[in-house]
Amino acid sequence: MIRGMTFRTTRRLRLPIIGEWLSLGLAAATGVAASAFPFFEPVQPPRALQVVACGGAARSAPSNTQPALEHCIEDQLEWGAVVVRRTRDGRHVLAPSASVTDTNGATFKINKTDWTTLRRVDVGATFAERFRGTTLLALEDGFALCRGRLNLLLEGRAADVAQLVREILDAHMEAQVVVCLNAKECRQVRWLSGGKIATMTQWQPALGGADWAVKNGLTAVAIAAPDLTPENVAAFHRAGIKVQAMMADSGDQPDFWERAMVAGVDWLQTDVPEEVLAHALWRRITQRPVQISLHRGAGRYAPENTMPAFEKAIRLGVDYVEFDVRATRDGGHFLLHDARLNRTTDGVGPISEASTATVQALDAGVKFSRAFAQTPVPGFEQFMAAFAGRVNFYFDAKQIPADLVASSLKAQGMIERTVIYQSPQFIAQLQALNPALRGLPPLRQVEQLEAVARLKPYAVDVDWKILSPELIARCHALGIKVFSDALGEFERVEEYLRAMEWGIDLIQTDYPLRVMRAIELWSERQTQPEK
């Protein structure tokens, strides 16, 4: 019985026996650290640097919720950082703020409200309409979601330490969590769990060296950017203690990530895990086995076919951005995939029936998240002027005249950095205008290759289902590169690796981190000695 509430448990809290406590005390007294904590590794083989995604994927889904954690799992991240709070009736829940507000504007303080009320509060619709119905996640449900898939950094905010320990042990999540509390509470966790639960708190040089962490029974320390040095990190590592880099006034920027990586940290907490992992990969790998094109820009992290999506793609260091162009009824050209405006904008109906002025006034960001509200549908010329020379173009010319494509690419100096995807007939029109234009016709059946090759295209967009080493070799013998969309069922690391071994030239994807993971594994295989 704790604070008037009975908890049903399947496993009683086990206090350490005297021998275990003496062992812990001896380690503290002598400064000798126990062996490194045996954390579960969601990504195999493990990365040297692991990211801790704040709030789950809090920029792509409501913070601390099931969609945010699922986003991390889909991106094959190692850690999600969530905040644990306690309701009035003693339930631990995941909530970034001390209060939540429903869609009617009513506000509920977590510690003053019962779980029966809180569990009905919609915390998703205020992020974006597509998340309507998303509710707070109870800690036990978070454990069930992440078990065997994602580790959790649990930041306790007025949590009940004894209850938290019991819930972690009952859920068998000891190897998948690190509890972030103050030093006194960390010592409680270590005592109550018999050293089975990892603990972490923030470290500053004024506290002393690694011996301070050992004496407090810590598994890890969090160090803010100004205090990160290779010497500090090495001292903690010698004591068997992991180090997490924390953002500070320096912000969540490449200079902070680079400093953390140079220092040799184990974990890096960030709001943009996708950018951190990309930065870490490209600083190690200079020769890529395959090029990457991001489908409609980085549509997983920003509204598809918008300026923020293309800016994100550039920050991820990809080779190409794919975009679609459609026309309005009065001859305006805009970046939009669908024939209708409904799915990605606040407009309705076919774009071909809308005026240029109407499309210019639409919001192409609010349906992704309210943080992107008032993001416009990019005009074609506006996009070209903003991104020419910064990244290669994968141009899906859905509804735009061939002569406009040719003249625009020439004016921007992008002929040599653009592939144009369309039908063989459209590619033939382009080549008649300018033979230097790089056509990319589709190849849906192997039997079509001979006819398509007569166009002398720069590359072919091959249906992933028909990819084979023989087909890729035939295309290369004809001087044709092989591009393919690994969309839907083929967005898997093992699929990418197989295609890379076959010699594919470019993979187009909605999941850049998965392709980057495949590149990482491919590169490691090349450096391993042959058996």
XYZ file of C-alpha atoms in Angstrom:
531
model
C 0.000 0.000 0.000
C 1.495 3.340 -1.057
C -0.296 6.654 -0.479
C -3.689 5.053 -0.189
C -3.526 2.999 -3.359
C -3.077 -0.721 -3.764
C -0.838 -1.899 -6.606
C -1.151 -5.357 -8.040
C 2.250 -6.785 -8.822
C 3.484 -10.015 -10.289
C 6.887 -9.645 -8.718
C 7.739 -8.476 -5.225
C 10.364 -5.782 -4.806
C 13.554 -7.541 -3.815
C 15.988 -5.675 -1.579
C 19.668 -6.565 -1.950
C 21.011 -9.027 0.516
C 23.847 -7.968 2.823
C 26.545 -9.456 0.592
C 25.284 -7.554 -2.422
C 25.137 -4.276 -0.529
C 28.644 -4.780 0.822
C 29.814 -5.402 -2.719
C 28.222 -2.155 -3.880
C 29.720 -0.334 -0.917
C 33.174 -1.742 -1.564
C 33.067 -0.525 -5.154
C 32.081 2.937 -3.967
C 34.700 3.053 -1.248
C 37.563 1.909 -3.430
C 36.506 3.764 -6.567
C 36.470 0.476 -8.475
C 33.531 0.431 -10.865
C 31.451 -2.616 -11.597
C 31.538 -3.926 -15.149
C 29.620 -1.885 -17.705
C 25.847 -2.153 -17.299
C 24.393 -4.825 -19.629
C 21.975 -2.688 -21.611
C 19.772 -4.256 -24.273
C 20.935 -3.242 -27.761
C 17.932 -2.597 -30.051
C 20.199 -2.056 -33.067
C 22.511 -4.908 -34.049
C 25.399 -4.676 -34.361
C 25.403 -1.729 -31.941
C 26.517 1.726 -33.035
C 29.432 3.381 -31.273
C 27.299 6.494 -30.779
C 23.663 6.073 -29.788
C 21.069 8.817 -29.956
C 18.480 9.623 -27.323
C 15.427 11.148 -28.993
C 13.784 13.791 -26.815
C 10.142 13.004 -26.170
C 10.404 10.103 -28.564
C 10.265 11.761 -31.970
C 8.705 14.920 -30.562
C 9.035 16.960 -33.758
C 7.210 14.390 -35.853
C 4.529 13.273 -33.371
C 3.077 14.425 -30.033
C 5.822 14.243 -27.398
C 5.942 11.207 -25.070
C 3.071 9.462 -26.863
C 2.727 6.116 -28.582
C 3.131 7.615 -32.111
C 6.325 9.382 -31.024
C 7.854 6.191 -29.632
C 6.728 4.172 -32.652
C 8.424 6.730 -34.883
C 11.701 6.039 -33.030
C 11.239 2.294 -33.446
C 10.522 2.640 -37.165
C 13.692 4.730 -37.551
C 15.684 2.063 -35.686
C 16.850 4.390 -32.948
C 18.260 3.106 -29.675
C 16.711 5.445 -27.095
C 13.647 7.569 -26.458
C 13.718 10.098 -23.599
C 10.399 10.475 -21.792
C 9.192 12.233 -18.654
C 7.479 10.220 -15.915
C 4.874 11.959 -13.754
C 2.432 10.681 -11.144
C -1.303 11.227 -11.218
C -3.389 12.089 -8.175
C -4.432 8.457 -7.808
C -0.885 7.131 -8.075
C -0.436 6.130 -11.712
C 2.841 6.853 -13.469
C 2.250 8.358 -16.902
C 4.430 9.767 -19.671
C 3.878 13.510 -20.006
C 6.336 16.242 -20.985
C 4.483 18.977 -19.081
C 2.933 19.206 -15.635
C -0.486 19.739 -17.199
C -2.386 18.793 -20.349
C -5.019 20.723 -22.278
C -7.886 19.086 -24.144
C -9.369 20.138 -27.473
C -11.903 22.379 -25.702
C -9.173 24.321 -23.921
C -9.676 22.744 -20.491
C -6.401 22.240 -18.591
C -5.693 19.379 -16.196
C -2.731 19.211 -13.829
C -1.263 15.720 -13.858
C -0.701 15.489 -10.096
C -4.165 16.891 -9.317
C -6.159 14.689 -11.682
C -7.129 11.017 -11.620
C -6.009 8.693 -14.390
C -9.612 7.919 -15.371
C -9.949 11.546 -16.459
C -6.477 12.018 -17.900
C -6.639 8.922 -20.069
C -9.526 10.480 -22.018
C -7.750 13.764 -22.793
C -6.854 14.113 -26.477
C -3.232 15.304 -26.598
C -2.790 14.658 -30.316
C -5.166 17.026 -32.086
C -3.300 20.094 -30.852
C -0.167 18.744 -32.574
C -1.932 17.908 -35.847
C -5.354 16.729 -36.898
C -3.883 13.439 -38.094
C -3.063 12.605 -34.445
C -6.568 13.280 -33.151
C -7.469 10.696 -30.527
C -3.922 10.246 -29.241
C -3.900 10.123 -25.448
C -1.364 10.047 -22.624
C 0.557 6.819 -22.281
C 0.669 5.008 -18.951
C 4.189 3.932 -18.024
C 3.245 0.260 -18.106
C 1.865 0.675 -21.635
C 5.028 2.456 -22.681
C 6.998 -0.516 -21.417
C 4.790 -2.932 -23.351
C 5.258 -0.908 -26.538
C 9.053 -0.624 -26.258
C 9.991 -4.017 -24.825
C 12.609 -5.578 -27.072
C 12.410 -2.628 -29.486
C 13.480 0.673 -27.906
C 15.309 1.652 -24.730
C 13.904 4.410 -22.543
C 15.530 7.212 -20.611
C 13.033 7.856 -17.814
C 13.248 11.359 -16.417
C 11.381 11.324 -13.125
C 9.394 14.451 -12.292
C 7.790 14.030 -8.864
C 7.689 10.301 -9.489
C 7.483 7.801 -6.627
C 10.935 6.201 -6.606
C 9.958 2.952 -4.884
C 6.940 2.535 -7.129
C 9.016 3.307 -10.221
C 11.568 0.660 -9.271
C 8.852 -1.919 -8.735
C 7.180 -1.140 -12.075
C 10.455 -1.457 -13.970
C 11.233 -4.794 -12.346
C 7.696 -6.110 -12.806
C 7.864 -5.218 -16.503
C 11.281 -6.907 -16.835
C 12.632 -3.686 -18.347
C 15.808 -3.478 -16.230
C 18.074 -3.768 -19.271
C 16.071 -1.261 -21.305
C 15.858 1.770 -19.050
C 18.081 4.304 -17.395
C 16.412 6.377 -14.682
C 17.406 10.035 -14.610
C 16.961 11.588 -11.158
C 18.973 13.587 -8.642
C 21.916 11.882 -6.936
C 20.004 11.036 -3.765
C 17.133 9.444 -5.699
C 19.636 7.554 -7.860
C 21.106 6.011 -4.725
C 17.584 4.986 -3.693
C 16.987 3.313 -7.040
C 20.263 1.440 -6.833
C 19.522 0.241 -3.279
C 15.909 -0.717 -3.925
C 16.714 -2.560 -7.151
C 19.837 -4.281 -5.854
C 21.840 -2.534 -8.553
C 19.648 -3.976 -11.298
C 18.344 -0.641 -12.607
C 20.640 1.842 -14.317
C 20.739 5.402 -13.001
C 21.952 8.717 -14.343
C 22.160 12.315 -13.190
C 23.792 15.467 -14.463
C 27.481 15.964 -13.736
C 29.447 19.177 -13.400
C 33.197 19.514 -12.751
C 32.509 21.100 -9.353
C 31.120 17.754 -8.149
C 34.470 16.035 -8.535
C 35.737 13.384 -10.909
C 34.502 9.953 -11.875
C 34.878 8.812 -8.265
C 31.871 10.972 -7.399
C 29.732 9.008 -9.850
C 31.033 5.702 -8.532
C 30.295 6.687 -4.920
C 26.749 7.545 -5.911
C 26.299 4.224 -7.675
C 25.643 5.818 -11.068
C 25.566 3.910 -14.323
C 25.817 7.012 -16.482
C 26.268 10.761 -16.260
C 24.831 13.537 -18.396
C 27.291 16.283 -19.289
C 26.333 19.631 -20.810
C 28.188 20.819 -23.887
C 30.496 23.346 -22.160
C 31.852 20.636 -19.834
C 32.405 17.991 -22.511
C 36.062 17.135 -23.013
C 37.772 13.961 -24.192
C 39.583 13.843 -20.833
C 36.360 13.969 -18.804
C 34.693 11.320 -20.939
C 37.739 9.044 -20.800
C 37.840 9.294 -16.989
C 34.213 8.151 -16.719
C 34.798 5.357 -19.189
C 37.723 4.060 -17.127
C 35.305 3.849 -14.206
C 32.822 1.871 -16.324
C 30.352 4.774 -16.526
C 28.584 5.824 -19.705
C 28.423 9.455 -20.777
C 25.498 11.254 -22.361
C 25.986 14.617 -24.052
C 23.338 17.183 -23.153
C 22.298 20.225 -25.116
C 23.052 23.560 -23.506
C 23.174 27.137 -24.735
C 25.125 25.903 -27.755
C 21.907 24.401 -29.098
C 21.157 21.227 -30.998
C 23.532 21.979 -33.855
C 26.359 20.228 -35.758
C 29.067 21.966 -33.729
C 27.594 20.477 -30.533
C 27.273 17.019 -32.116
C 30.824 17.185 -33.414
C 32.151 18.181 -30.025
C 30.321 15.269 -28.417
C 31.588 12.800 -31.007
C 35.174 13.991 -30.706
C 34.897 13.655 -26.925
C 33.789 10.038 -27.359
C 30.384 10.114 -25.654
C 28.168 7.024 -25.636
C 24.797 8.737 -25.984
C 23.739 12.064 -27.436
C 20.381 13.545 -26.478
C 18.765 15.495 -29.285
C 15.552 16.805 -30.833
C 16.761 15.801 -34.309
C 18.062 12.217 -34.074
C 17.872 11.789 -37.838
C 20.316 14.653 -38.379
C 22.699 13.461 -35.673
C 22.886 9.955 -37.132
C 23.403 11.338 -40.630
C 26.173 13.623 -39.357
C 27.846 10.726 -37.557
C 27.663 8.511 -40.645
C 28.947 10.957 -43.239
C 31.890 12.033 -41.091
C 33.097 8.415 -41.212
C 32.096 7.383 -44.732
C 33.404 9.435 -47.624
C 32.722 7.015 -50.462
C 29.091 5.982 -50.675
C 28.174 2.610 -52.177
C 24.840 4.007 -53.365
C 23.199 7.390 -53.807
C 20.068 8.347 -51.872
C 17.038 10.238 -53.096
C 14.422 11.409 -50.621
C 10.883 10.903 -51.833
C 9.050 14.269 -51.889
C 11.859 15.680 -49.788
C 12.243 14.513 -46.197
C 8.515 13.931 -45.894
C 8.960 11.816 -42.780
C 10.219 14.812 -40.813
C 8.526 17.792 -42.494
C 5.518 18.336 -44.791
C 6.171 16.590 -48.093
C 7.038 18.651 -51.174
C 7.589 21.818 -49.121
C 10.609 24.009 -48.578
C 11.180 22.683 -45.010
C 11.190 19.104 -46.336
C 13.899 19.930 -48.866
C 15.947 21.885 -46.334
C 15.771 18.876 -44.016
C 16.892 16.588 -46.853
C 19.953 18.750 -47.420
C 20.781 18.652 -43.704
C 20.548 14.858 -43.897
C 23.223 14.914 -46.585
C 21.308 13.025 -49.289
C 22.266 13.141 -52.963
C 18.887 13.866 -54.582
C 15.503 15.267 -53.622
C 12.485 13.977 -55.508
C 9.628 16.383 -56.183
C 6.430 16.440 -58.234
C 5.114 19.328 -60.321
C 1.477 19.921 -61.253
C -0.350 22.753 -62.990
C -3.254 25.001 -62.027
C -6.056 25.865 -64.423
C -4.386 29.172 -65.352
C -0.931 27.741 -66.009
C 0.759 28.085 -62.630
C 3.099 25.273 -61.618
C 3.449 24.024 -58.044
C 5.073 21.173 -56.156
C 2.313 18.708 -55.300
C 2.182 14.933 -55.586
C -1.558 14.253 -55.585
C -3.917 15.433 -58.306
C -6.147 16.765 -55.525
C -5.310 19.312 -52.848
C -7.135 17.607 -49.980
C -4.537 15.278 -48.430
C -1.586 17.611 -47.889
C -3.114 21.110 -47.865
C -6.137 22.881 -46.424
C -7.572 23.146 -49.933
C -10.069 20.859 -51.662
C -10.549 19.533 -55.155
C -8.220 19.021 -58.117
C -5.307 21.428 -58.431
C -6.047 21.541 -62.171
C -9.336 23.303 -61.354
C -7.810 25.787 -58.901
C -6.333 29.181 -59.766
C -2.722 30.103 -59.100
C -3.844 32.651 -56.512
C -5.896 30.003 -54.689
C -2.982 27.573 -54.445
C -0.609 30.327 -53.335
C -2.896 31.020 -50.369
C -3.045 27.396 -49.169
C -1.357 25.955 -46.083
C 0.736 22.884 -46.923
C 2.146 22.416 -43.436
C -0.604 22.407 -40.839
C -1.748 18.861 -41.630
C 1.740 17.577 -40.831
C 1.955 19.531 -37.587
C 0.865 22.898 -36.285
C 4.540 23.803 -35.949
C 4.572 24.018 -39.762
C 1.354 26.032 -40.051
C 1.369 28.640 -42.832
C 3.919 26.728 -44.895
C 2.960 27.464 -48.521
C 2.773 25.115 -51.486
C 6.055 25.931 -53.267
C 5.863 27.384 -56.732
C 8.075 25.613 -59.249
C 10.255 28.624 -60.036
C 10.474 29.496 -56.341
C 11.728 25.987 -55.576
C 14.236 26.063 -58.412
C 15.700 29.385 -57.302
C 15.990 28.241 -53.670
C 17.626 24.841 -54.225
C 19.486 24.936 -57.547
C 23.129 24.070 -56.935
C 22.532 22.805 -53.398
C 21.319 19.280 -54.129
C 20.583 17.098 -57.151
C 17.021 17.075 -58.501
C 14.874 13.989 -59.097
C 12.173 15.735 -61.099
C 8.815 13.987 -61.502
C 7.294 16.078 -64.298
C 3.700 15.100 -63.679
C 1.992 18.056 -65.330
C 4.399 20.537 -66.870
C 5.389 21.145 -70.517
C 8.688 19.654 -71.660
C 9.912 23.004 -72.980
C 9.419 24.639 -69.570
C 11.363 21.820 -67.911
C 14.199 22.255 -70.378
C 14.378 26.045 -70.180
C 14.150 26.166 -66.377
C 16.916 23.616 -65.854
C 19.143 25.427 -68.325
C 18.504 28.822 -66.709
C 19.432 27.407 -63.276
C 22.460 25.499 -64.510
C 20.931 22.234 -63.335
C 20.904 20.095 -66.495
C 23.853 18.017 -65.278
C 22.398 17.668 -61.787
C 18.834 16.647 -62.634
C 17.096 13.465 -63.716
C 13.607 13.806 -65.167
C 11.185 10.998 -64.462
C 8.332 10.529 -66.892
C 6.977 8.335 -69.666
C 9.164 7.332 -72.633
C 7.142 9.704 -74.792
C 7.902 12.665 -72.517
C 11.583 11.690 -72.350
C 11.688 11.668 -76.156
C 10.266 15.216 -76.194
C 12.959 16.370 -73.779
C 15.751 14.845 -75.814
C 14.438 16.533 -78.951
C 14.709 19.869 -77.115
C 18.134 19.207 -75.597
C 19.984 15.879 -75.815
C 21.917 16.751 -72.628
C 18.767 16.448 -70.507
C 18.945 13.318 -68.366
C 15.850 11.182 -68.801
C 14.623 8.618 -66.291
C 11.852 6.447 -67.786
C 10.176 3.688 -65.761
C 11.080 0.033 -66.243
C 8.317 -2.173 -64.908
C 9.123 -5.384 -66.770
C 12.476 -6.849 -67.789
C 11.164 -7.309 -71.325
C 10.817 -3.518 -71.715
C 14.547 -2.857 -71.373
C 15.413 -3.131 -75.053
C 12.740 -0.600 -76.072
C 13.602 1.787 -73.239
C 17.315 1.582 -74.025
C 16.660 3.039 -77.492
C 15.935 6.348 -75.755
C 19.504 6.343 -74.433
C 18.305 7.453 -70.991
C 20.638 8.515 -68.213
C 18.983 5.944 -65.917
C 15.897 3.791 -65.572
C 13.508 3.707 -62.634
C 13.270 -0.026 -62.058
C 10.397 -1.625 -60.178
C 12.007 -3.039 -57.025
C 10.238 -6.354 -57.577
C 12.205 -7.079 -60.745
C 15.631 -5.991 -59.485
C 18.323 -8.617 -59.966
C 22.095 -8.656 -60.391
C 21.590 -9.744 -63.993
C 19.257 -6.827 -64.807
C 21.552 -4.296 -63.165
C 24.532 -5.696 -65.075
C 22.603 -5.494 -68.384
C 21.680 -1.858 -67.730
C 25.251 -0.942 -66.841
C 26.527 -2.662 -70.001
C 24.187 -0.371 -71.959
C 25.526 2.690 -70.132
C 22.308 3.108 -68.139
C 22.233 3.678 -64.375
C 19.718 1.848 -62.192
C 17.469 3.783 -59.817
C 14.686 2.181 -57.806
C 12.062 3.159 -55.258
C 12.272 1.047 -52.120
C 8.833 2.151 -50.987
C 6.340 0.235 -48.867
C 7.149 -3.424 -48.275
C 10.754 -3.103 -49.486
C 11.810 -0.384 -47.027
C 14.042 -2.803 -45.126
C 17.766 -2.745 -44.406
C 18.270 -6.258 -45.755
C 16.626 -5.267 -49.051
C 18.887 -2.244 -49.414
C 21.992 -4.292 -48.640
C 21.113 -6.884 -51.238
C 20.538 -4.228 -53.907
C 23.797 -2.516 -52.983
C 25.693 -5.786 -53.346
C 24.138 -6.118 -56.806
C 25.416 -2.662 -57.783
C 22.309 -0.462 -57.731
C 23.154 3.214 -58.321
C 20.415 5.008 -56.367
C 17.751 4.117 -53.827
C 14.748 6.356 -53.394
C 13.177 6.159 -49.949
C 10.776 7.546 -47.381
C 13.017 6.201 -44.585
C 16.487 7.742 -44.976
C 17.803 6.397 -41.662
C 17.193 2.840 -42.800
C 19.161 3.348 -46.011
C 21.921 5.047 -44.015
C 22.001 2.083 -41.660
C 22.444 -0.217 -44.649
C 25.304 1.966 -45.899
C 26.879 1.808 -42.437
C 26.680 -1.992 -42.369
C 27.920 -2.276 -45.949
C 30.919 -0.108 -45.137
C 31.745 -2.186 -42.049
C 31.634 -5.356 -44.129
C 34.161 -3.913 -46.569
C 36.668 -3.313 -43.762
C 36.317 -6.761 -42.215
C 39.029 -9.268 -43.182
C 37.887 -12.151 -45.329
C 37.433 -15.415 -43.477
